[in-house]
């Protein structure tokens, strides 16, 4: 249930956030728009990227789990183990990302 | 709220989109891996920091690697090959994303008179973002 909720919220969030980022970059590129630059400054900030990376990474790994279970329904028997495996893959990659984001923010890059 | 079951196999819109969601999901993972491998082959390890590498992985656009130590972006990074990869990624991503929005909306509104209106609105948004994406890719 948690995975399902996060998958939905993250999916909608990505359409909105990445869509806004694409439109902002487009208006920056074509018209030198100040609003576009402002939106992208917020989008690129570590406080925002922490959420974007969470949504993208979770959606990707959870989607892969869904595909694997759709292709091999027999694996549904090991649903619990597969969910644990999913978090086991997610946590180190996301943890490393957050670590780098914090490190770079503190060093003022 | 309810979770959707697998649609009946056949040439129905729901089933085709169900398959497409899975194929495009895998395709985007492969394209991401290709972008990452390509960047490393082109010397990303010594020429760019990790955030820049991640930006390139998500969308191999030359504007994504502008803040790096690459001597000349026009050599390798801004090529027809990567433009095609960007087009594929954009087409899969936009279609996958807006189909997902459609599925979620239809889960909540059901089969009422709103459904064709919502489908029309989502189709127009999809078309708009496809045009913007192609324009951005060809202009950069």
PDB file of C-alpha atoms in Angstrom:
ATOM      1  CA  UNK A   1       0.000   0.000   0.000  1.00  0.00           C
ATOM      2  CA  UNK A   2       2.824   2.417   0.895  1.00  0.00           C
ATOM      3  CA  UNK A   3       4.598   1.556  -2.353  1.00  0.00           C
ATOM      4  CA  UNK A   4       1.374   2.106  -4.311  1.00  0.00           C
ATOM      5  CA  UNK A   5       0.778   5.531  -2.717  1.00  0.00           C
ATOM      6  CA  UNK A   6       4.409   6.619  -3.222  1.00  0.00           C
ATOM      7  CA  UNK A   7       4.313   5.379  -6.818  1.00  0.00           C
ATOM      8  CA  UNK A   8       1.215   7.506  -7.569  1.00  0.00           C
ATOM      9  CA  UNK A   9       2.321  10.629  -5.693  1.00  0.00           C
ATOM     10  CA  UNK A  10       5.794  10.371  -7.189  1.00  0.00           C
ATOM     11  CA  UNK A  11       4.417   9.852 -10.690  1.00  0.00           C
ATOM     12  CA  UNK A  12       2.199  12.935 -10.555  1.00  0.00           C
ATOM     13  CA  UNK A  13       4.983  14.936  -8.876  1.00  0.00           C
ATOM     14  CA  UNK A  14       7.405  14.040 -11.685  1.00  0.00           C
ATOM     15  CA  UNK A  15       4.959  15.084 -14.416  1.00  0.00           C
ATOM     16  CA  UNK A  16       4.443  18.444 -12.657  1.00  0.00           C
ATOM     17  CA  UNK A  17       8.049  19.102 -11.574  1.00  0.00           C
ATOM     18  CA  UNK A  18       9.895  17.849 -14.643  1.00  0.00           C
ATOM     19  CA  UNK A  19       7.220  19.444 -16.855  1.00  0.00           C
ATOM     20  CA  UNK A  20       7.780  22.806 -15.150  1.00  0.00           C
ATOM     21  CA  UNK A  21      11.555  22.374 -15.405  1.00  0.00           C
ATOM     22  CA  UNK A  22      11.254  21.654 -19.146  1.00  0.00           C
ATOM     23  CA  UNK A  23       8.985  24.668 -19.748  1.00  0.00           C
ATOM     24  CA  UNK A  24      11.233  26.904 -17.619  1.00  0.00           C
ATOM     25  CA  UNK A  25      14.324  25.787 -19.571  1.00  0.00           C
ATOM     26  CA  UNK A  26      12.466  26.304 -22.841  1.00  0.00           C
ATOM     27  CA  UNK A  27      11.515  29.897 -21.927  1.00  0.00           C
ATOM     28  CA  UNK A  28      15.072  30.550 -20.684  1.00  0.00           C
ATOM     29  CA  UNK A  29      16.558  29.190 -23.886  1.00  0.00           C
ATOM     30  CA  UNK A  30      14.187  31.012 -26.245  1.00  0.00           C
ATOM     31  CA  UNK A  31      13.224  34.240 -24.470  1.00  0.00           C
ATOM     32  CA  UNK A  32      15.766  34.600 -21.626  1.00  0.00           C
ATOM     33  CA  UNK A  33      12.775  34.555 -19.266  1.00  0.00           C
ATOM     34  CA  UNK A  34      13.385  35.703 -15.661  1.00  0.00           C
ATOM     35  CA  UNK A  35      10.495  33.573 -14.408  1.00  0.00           C
ATOM     36  CA  UNK A  36      12.036  30.528 -16.112  1.00  0.00           C
ATOM     37  CA  UNK A  37      15.387  31.257 -14.474  1.00  0.00           C
ATOM     38  CA  UNK A  38      13.685  31.634 -11.076  1.00  0.00           C
ATOM     39  CA  UNK A  39      11.803  28.338 -11.463  1.00  0.00           C
ATOM     40  CA  UNK A  40      15.002  26.530 -12.454  1.00  0.00           C
ATOM     41  CA  UNK A  41      16.940  28.060  -9.539  1.00  0.00           C
ATOM     42  CA  UNK A  42      14.353  26.582  -7.172  1.00  0.00           C
ATOM     43  CA  UNK A  43      14.326  23.279  -9.092  1.00  0.00           C
ATOM     44  CA  UNK A  44      18.117  22.951  -8.938  1.00  0.00           C
ATOM     45  CA  UNK A  45      18.351  23.741  -5.204  1.00  0.00           C
ATOM     46  CA  UNK A  46      19.311  20.771  -2.975  1.00  0.00           C
ATOM     47  CA  UNK A  47      16.149  21.224  -0.848  1.00  0.00           C
ATOM     48  CA  UNK A  48      14.136  20.496  -3.973  1.00  0.00           C
ATOM     49  CA  UNK A  49      16.428  17.868  -5.501  1.00  0.00           C
ATOM     50  CA  UNK A  50      16.127  15.745  -2.346  1.00  0.00           C
ATOM     51  CA  UNK A  51      12.443  15.215  -3.256  1.00  0.00           C
ATOM     52  CA  UNK A  52      12.913  14.950  -7.028  1.00  0.00           C
ATOM     53  CA  UNK A  53      15.562  12.220  -6.660  1.00  0.00           C
ATOM     54  CA  UNK A  54      13.366  10.383  -4.138  1.00  0.00           C
ATOM     55  CA  UNK A  55      10.402  10.334  -6.533  1.00  0.00           C
ATOM     56  CA  UNK A  56      12.428   9.360  -9.610  1.00  0.00           C
ATOM     57  CA  UNK A  57      14.427   6.632  -7.872  1.00  0.00           C
ATOM     58  CA  UNK A  58      11.469   5.144  -6.012  1.00  0.00           C
ATOM     59  CA  UNK A  59       9.254   5.210  -9.121  1.00  0.00           C
ATOM     60  CA  UNK A  60      11.978   3.529 -11.199  1.00  0.00           C
ATOM     61  CA  UNK A  61      12.761   0.738  -8.716  1.00  0.00           C
ATOM     62  CA  UNK A  62       9.125   0.156  -7.753  1.00  0.00           C
ATOM     63  CA  UNK A  63       8.175   0.114 -11.449  1.00  0.00           C
ATOM     64  CA  UNK A  64      10.834  -2.517 -12.086  1.00  0.00           C
ATOM     65  CA  UNK A  65       9.378  -4.629  -9.246  1.00  0.00           C
ATOM     66  CA  UNK A  66       5.882  -4.327 -10.757  1.00  0.00           C
ATOM     67  CA  UNK A  67       7.187  -5.384 -14.192  1.00  0.00           C
ATOM     68  CA  UNK A  68       9.083  -8.360 -12.735  1.00  0.00           C
ATOM     69  CA  UNK A  69       5.968  -9.519 -10.857  1.00  0.00           C
ATOM     70  CA  UNK A  70       3.775  -9.044 -13.970  1.00  0.00           C
ATOM     71  CA  UNK A  71       6.132 -11.119 -16.110  1.00  0.00           C
ATOM     72  CA  UNK A  72       6.663 -13.859 -13.488  1.00  0.00           C
ATOM     73  CA  UNK A  73       3.419 -14.010 -11.430  1.00  0.00           C
ATOM     74  CA  UNK A  74       4.782 -17.037  -9.554  1.00  0.00           C
ATOM     75  CA  UNK A  75       7.105 -14.638  -7.735  1.00  0.00           C
ATOM     76  CA  UNK A  76       4.037 -13.105  -6.003  1.00  0.00           C
ATOM     77  CA  UNK A  77       4.624 -15.814  -3.408  1.00  0.00           C
ATOM     78  CA  UNK A  78       7.824 -13.942  -2.440  1.00  0.00           C
ATOM     79  CA  UNK A  79       6.156 -10.513  -2.425  1.00  0.00           C
ATOM     80  CA  UNK A  80       7.469  -9.754   1.068  1.00  0.00           C
ATOM     81  CA  UNK A  81      11.073 -10.619   0.212  1.00  0.00           C
ATOM     82  CA  UNK A  82      10.920  -8.688  -3.064  1.00  0.00           C
ATOM     83  CA  UNK A  83       9.639  -5.595  -1.250  1.00  0.00           C
ATOM     84  CA  UNK A  84      12.546  -5.867   1.191  1.00  0.00           C
ATOM     85  CA  UNK A  85      14.948  -6.285  -1.738  1.00  0.00           C
ATOM     86  CA  UNK A  86      13.454  -3.178  -3.336  1.00  0.00           C
ATOM     87  CA  UNK A  87      14.167  -1.091  -0.215  1.00  0.00           C
ATOM     88  CA  UNK A  88      17.615  -2.683   0.010  1.00  0.00           C
ATOM     89  CA  UNK A  89      18.388  -1.360  -3.474  1.00  0.00           C
ATOM     90  CA  UNK A  90      16.704   2.003  -2.897  1.00  0.00           C
ATOM     91  CA  UNK A  91      18.199   3.021   0.455  1.00  0.00           C
ATOM     92  CA  UNK A  92      21.943   2.917  -0.455  1.00  0.00           C
ATOM     93  CA  UNK A  93      21.491   4.762  -3.770  1.00  0.00           C
ATOM     94  CA  UNK A  94      19.216   7.391  -2.245  1.00  0.00           C
ATOM     95  CA  UNK A  95      21.377   7.645   0.871  1.00  0.00           C
ATOM     96  CA  UNK A  96      24.464   8.287  -1.254  1.00  0.00           C
ATOM     97  CA  UNK A  97      22.595  10.954  -3.225  1.00  0.00           C
ATOM     98  CA  UNK A  98      21.433  12.716  -0.042  1.00  0.00           C
ATOM     99  CA  UNK A  99      24.962  12.488   1.369  1.00  0.00           C
ATOM    100  CA  UNK A 100      26.423  14.156  -1.732  1.00  0.00           C
ATOM    101  CA  UNK A 101      23.675  16.803  -1.759  1.00  0.00           C
ATOM    102  CA  UNK A 102      24.324  17.665   1.925  1.00  0.00           C
ATOM    103  CA  UNK A 103      28.097  17.613   1.441  1.00  0.00           C
ATOM    104  CA  UNK A 104      27.920  19.980  -1.528  1.00  0.00           C
ATOM    105  CA  UNK A 105      25.435  22.288   0.208  1.00  0.00           C
ATOM    106  CA  UNK A 106      27.617  22.553   3.320  1.00  0.00           C
ATOM    107  CA  UNK A 107      30.752  23.195   1.263  1.00  0.00           C
ATOM    108  CA  UNK A 108      28.853  25.988  -0.517  1.00  0.00           C
ATOM    109  CA  UNK A 109      29.160  24.737  -4.088  1.00  0.00           C
TER     110      UNK A 109
ATOM    111  CA  UNK B   1      -9.631   3.946  -3.989  1.00  0.00           C
ATOM    112  CA  UNK B   2      -8.869   0.695  -5.712  1.00  0.00           C
ATOM    113  CA  UNK B   3      -5.897  -0.816  -7.445  1.00  0.00           C
ATOM    114  CA  UNK B   4      -6.357  -1.671 -11.094  1.00  0.00           C
ATOM    115  CA  UNK B   5      -6.171  -5.251 -12.265  1.00  0.00           C
ATOM    116  CA  UNK B   6      -4.349  -6.342 -15.395  1.00  0.00           C
ATOM    117  CA  UNK B   7      -6.593  -5.521 -18.403  1.00  0.00           C
ATOM    118  CA  UNK B   8      -7.794  -8.321 -20.687  1.00  0.00           C
ATOM    119  CA  UNK B   9      -5.199  -9.013 -23.419  1.00  0.00           C
ATOM    120  CA  UNK B  10      -6.310  -7.835 -26.861  1.00  0.00           C
ATOM    121  CA  UNK B  11      -6.366  -4.750 -29.046  1.00  0.00           C
ATOM    122  CA  UNK B  12      -8.075  -2.567 -26.461  1.00  0.00           C
ATOM    123  CA  UNK B  13      -6.795   0.908 -25.602  1.00  0.00           C
ATOM    124  CA  UNK B  14      -6.341  -0.038 -21.924  1.00  0.00           C
ATOM    125  CA  UNK B  15      -4.295  -3.130 -22.719  1.00  0.00           C
ATOM    126  CA  UNK B  16      -2.080  -1.379 -25.271  1.00  0.00           C
ATOM    127  CA  UNK B  17      -1.367   1.421 -22.790  1.00  0.00           C
ATOM    128  CA  UNK B  18      -0.758  -1.157 -20.044  1.00  0.00           C
ATOM    129  CA  UNK B  19       1.891  -2.826 -22.204  1.00  0.00           C
ATOM    130  CA  UNK B  20       3.278   0.549 -23.302  1.00  0.00           C
ATOM    131  CA  UNK B  21       3.731   1.675 -19.699  1.00  0.00           C
ATOM    132  CA  UNK B  22       5.924  -1.342 -18.996  1.00  0.00           C
ATOM    133  CA  UNK B  23       7.896  -1.203 -22.254  1.00  0.00           C
ATOM    134  CA  UNK B  24       8.529   2.549 -21.945  1.00  0.00           C
ATOM    135  CA  UNK B  25       9.519   2.116 -18.286  1.00  0.00           C
ATOM    136  CA  UNK B  26      12.169  -0.456 -19.195  1.00  0.00           C
ATOM    137  CA  UNK B  27      13.208   1.633 -22.220  1.00  0.00           C
ATOM    138  CA  UNK B  28      13.795   4.690 -20.024  1.00  0.00           C
ATOM    139  CA  UNK B  29      15.932   2.637 -17.626  1.00  0.00           C
ATOM    140  CA  UNK B  30      17.972   1.349 -20.584  1.00  0.00           C
ATOM    141  CA  UNK B  31      18.307   4.866 -22.059  1.00  0.00           C
ATOM    142  CA  UNK B  32      19.469   6.122 -18.652  1.00  0.00           C
ATOM    143  CA  UNK B  33      22.079   3.367 -18.481  1.00  0.00           C
ATOM    144  CA  UNK B  34      23.174   4.167 -22.026  1.00  0.00           C
ATOM    145  CA  UNK B  35      23.535   7.852 -21.155  1.00  0.00           C
ATOM    146  CA  UNK B  36      25.594   7.027 -18.070  1.00  0.00           C
ATOM    147  CA  UNK B  37      27.837   4.583 -19.949  1.00  0.00           C
ATOM    148  CA  UNK B  38      28.218   6.976 -22.877  1.00  0.00           C
ATOM    149  CA  UNK B  39      29.172   9.859 -20.585  1.00  0.00           C
ATOM    150  CA  UNK B  40      31.823   7.746 -18.839  1.00  0.00           C
ATOM    151  CA  UNK B  41      33.198   6.562 -22.198  1.00  0.00           C
ATOM    152  CA  UNK B  42      33.455  10.201 -23.331  1.00  0.00           C
ATOM    153  CA  UNK B  43      35.592  11.052 -20.311  1.00  0.00           C
ATOM    154  CA  UNK B  44      32.997  12.164 -17.738  1.00  0.00           C
ATOM    155  CA  UNK B  45      35.101  10.800 -14.868  1.00  0.00           C
ATOM    156  CA  UNK B  46      37.717  13.528 -15.217  1.00  0.00           C
ATOM    157  CA  UNK B  47      35.631  16.217 -16.916  1.00  0.00           C
ATOM    158  CA  UNK B  48      32.534  16.602 -14.754  1.00  0.00           C
ATOM    159  CA  UNK B  49      31.249  16.311 -11.197  1.00  0.00           C
ATOM    160  CA  UNK B  50      28.626  13.788 -10.106  1.00  0.00           C
ATOM    161  CA  UNK B  51      25.529  16.050 -10.269  1.00  0.00           C
ATOM    162  CA  UNK B  52      26.405  16.925 -13.865  1.00  0.00           C
ATOM    163  CA  UNK B  53      26.818  13.229 -14.669  1.00  0.00           C
ATOM    164  CA  UNK B  54      23.390  12.516 -13.126  1.00  0.00           C
ATOM    165  CA  UNK B  55      21.807  15.347 -15.129  1.00  0.00           C
ATOM    166  CA  UNK B  56      23.253  13.859 -18.316  1.00  0.00           C
ATOM    167  CA  UNK B  57      22.005  10.396 -17.317  1.00  0.00           C
ATOM    168  CA  UNK B  58      18.446  11.664 -16.835  1.00  0.00           C
ATOM    169  CA  UNK B  59      18.438  13.601 -20.109  1.00  0.00           C
ATOM    170  CA  UNK B  60      21.536  13.615 -22.397  1.00  0.00           C
ATOM    171  CA  UNK B  61      21.189  17.277 -23.389  1.00  0.00           C
ATOM    172  CA  UNK B  62      24.318  19.443 -23.962  1.00  0.00           C
ATOM    173  CA  UNK B  63      22.780  22.206 -21.800  1.00  0.00           C
ATOM    174  CA  UNK B  64      22.829  19.716 -18.923  1.00  0.00           C
ATOM    175  CA  UNK B  65      26.649  19.476 -19.027  1.00  0.00           C
ATOM    176  CA  UNK B  66      27.423  23.134 -19.706  1.00  0.00           C
ATOM    177  CA  UNK B  67      28.815  23.642 -16.156  1.00  0.00           C
ATOM    178  CA  UNK B  68      31.675  21.160 -16.443  1.00  0.00           C
ATOM    179  CA  UNK B  69      35.301  20.895 -17.543  1.00  0.00           C
ATOM    180  CA  UNK B  70      34.447  19.520 -20.974  1.00  0.00           C
ATOM    181  CA  UNK B  71      36.754  21.360 -23.425  1.00  0.00           C
ATOM    182  CA  UNK B  72      34.270  21.415 -26.307  1.00  0.00           C
ATOM    183  CA  UNK B  73      30.651  20.275 -25.856  1.00  0.00           C
ATOM    184  CA  UNK B  74      30.182  20.250 -29.630  1.00  0.00           C
ATOM    185  CA  UNK B  75      32.580  17.282 -29.834  1.00  0.00           C
ATOM    186  CA  UNK B  76      30.668  14.179 -28.892  1.00  0.00           C
ATOM    187  CA  UNK B  77      28.170  15.608 -26.410  1.00  0.00           C
ATOM    188  CA  UNK B  78      26.077  17.592 -28.917  1.00  0.00           C
ATOM    189  CA  UNK B  79      25.650  15.014 -31.668  1.00  0.00           C
ATOM    190  CA  UNK B  80      22.851  13.544 -33.761  1.00  0.00           C
ATOM    191  CA  UNK B  81      23.150  10.292 -31.808  1.00  0.00           C
ATOM    192  CA  UNK B  82      22.432  11.996 -28.487  1.00  0.00           C
ATOM    193  CA  UNK B  83      19.671  14.056 -30.107  1.00  0.00           C
ATOM    194  CA  UNK B  84      17.958  10.819 -31.121  1.00  0.00           C
ATOM    195  CA  UNK B  85      18.441   9.438 -27.599  1.00  0.00           C
ATOM    196  CA  UNK B  86      16.898  12.633 -26.183  1.00  0.00           C
ATOM    197  CA  UNK B  87      13.934  12.335 -28.560  1.00  0.00           C
ATOM    198  CA  UNK B  88      13.353   8.723 -27.516  1.00  0.00           C
ATOM    199  CA  UNK B  89      13.652   9.610 -23.832  1.00  0.00           C
ATOM    200  CA  UNK B  90      11.332  12.610 -24.195  1.00  0.00           C
ATOM    201  CA  UNK B  91       8.740  10.684 -26.225  1.00  0.00           C
ATOM    202  CA  UNK B  92       8.728   7.729 -23.802  1.00  0.00           C
ATOM    203  CA  UNK B  93       8.775   9.970 -20.729  1.00  0.00           C
ATOM    204  CA  UNK B  94       6.016  12.361 -21.832  1.00  0.00           C
ATOM    205  CA  UNK B  95       3.769   9.551 -23.080  1.00  0.00           C
ATOM    206  CA  UNK B  96       4.374   7.393 -19.987  1.00  0.00           C
ATOM    207  CA  UNK B  97       3.768  10.368 -17.688  1.00  0.00           C
ATOM    208  CA  UNK B  98       0.574  11.679 -19.271  1.00  0.00           C
ATOM    209  CA  UNK B  99      -0.845   8.176 -19.630  1.00  0.00           C
ATOM    210  CA  UNK B 100      -0.190   7.764 -15.906  1.00  0.00           C
ATOM    211  CA  UNK B 101      -2.047  11.009 -15.193  1.00  0.00           C
ATOM    212  CA  UNK B 102      -4.936   9.745 -17.344  1.00  0.00           C
ATOM    213  CA  UNK B 103      -5.069   6.455 -15.424  1.00  0.00           C
ATOM    214  CA  UNK B 104      -5.107   8.255 -12.075  1.00  0.00           C
ATOM    215  CA  UNK B 105      -7.798  10.749 -13.140  1.00  0.00           C
ATOM    216  CA  UNK B 106      -9.981   7.951 -14.531  1.00  0.00           C
ATOM    217  CA  UNK B 107      -9.576   5.977 -11.307  1.00  0.00           C
ATOM    218  CA  UNK B 108     -11.296   8.817  -9.460  1.00  0.00           C
ATOM    219  CA  UNK B 109     -13.851  10.193 -11.971  1.00  0.00           C
ATOM    220  CA  UNK B 110     -14.913   6.826 -13.438  1.00  0.00           C
ATOM    221  CA  UNK B 111     -16.727   6.564 -16.766  1.00  0.00           C
ATOM    222  CA  UNK B 112     -18.722   9.797 -16.646  1.00  0.00           C
ATOM    223  CA  UNK B 113     -19.090  12.578 -19.239  1.00  0.00           C
ATOM    224  CA  UNK B 114     -15.894  14.079 -17.793  1.00  0.00           C
ATOM    225  CA  UNK B 115     -13.809  11.219 -19.190  1.00  0.00           C
ATOM    226  CA  UNK B 116     -13.716  12.274 -22.872  1.00  0.00           C
ATOM    227  CA  UNK B 117     -13.120  15.893 -21.818  1.00  0.00           C
ATOM    228  CA  UNK B 118     -10.204  14.863 -19.603  1.00  0.00           C
ATOM    229  CA  UNK B 119      -8.793  12.607 -22.327  1.00  0.00           C
ATOM    230  CA  UNK B 120      -8.965  15.509 -24.775  1.00  0.00           C
ATOM    231  CA  UNK B 121      -7.235  17.884 -22.344  1.00  0.00           C
ATOM    232  CA  UNK B 122      -4.497  15.327 -21.585  1.00  0.00           C
ATOM    233  CA  UNK B 123      -3.996  14.673 -25.303  1.00  0.00           C
ATOM    234  CA  UNK B 124      -3.508  18.419 -25.926  1.00  0.00           C
ATOM    235  CA  UNK B 125      -1.027  18.667 -23.025  1.00  0.00           C
ATOM    236  CA  UNK B 126       0.815  15.614 -24.360  1.00  0.00           C
ATOM    237  CA  UNK B 127       0.993  17.188 -27.841  1.00  0.00           C
ATOM    238  CA  UNK B 128       2.175  20.524 -26.423  1.00  0.00           C
ATOM    239  CA  UNK B 129       4.976  18.934 -24.392  1.00  0.00           C
ATOM    240  CA  UNK B 130       6.062  16.753 -27.343  1.00  0.00           C
ATOM    241  CA  UNK B 131       6.385  19.845 -29.543  1.00  0.00           C
ATOM    242  CA  UNK B 132       8.292  21.767 -26.835  1.00  0.00           C
ATOM    243  CA  UNK B 133      10.601  18.789 -26.275  1.00  0.00           C
ATOM    244  CA  UNK B 134      11.418  18.341 -29.964  1.00  0.00           C
ATOM    245  CA  UNK B 135      12.015  22.103 -30.274  1.00  0.00           C
ATOM    246  CA  UNK B 136      14.341  22.196 -27.250  1.00  0.00           C
ATOM    247  CA  UNK B 137      16.279  19.140 -28.472  1.00  0.00           C
ATOM    248  CA  UNK B 138      16.761  20.496 -31.998  1.00  0.00           C
ATOM    249  CA  UNK B 139      17.668  23.978 -30.726  1.00  0.00           C
ATOM    250  CA  UNK B 140      20.361  22.754 -28.298  1.00  0.00           C
TER     251      UNK B 140
END
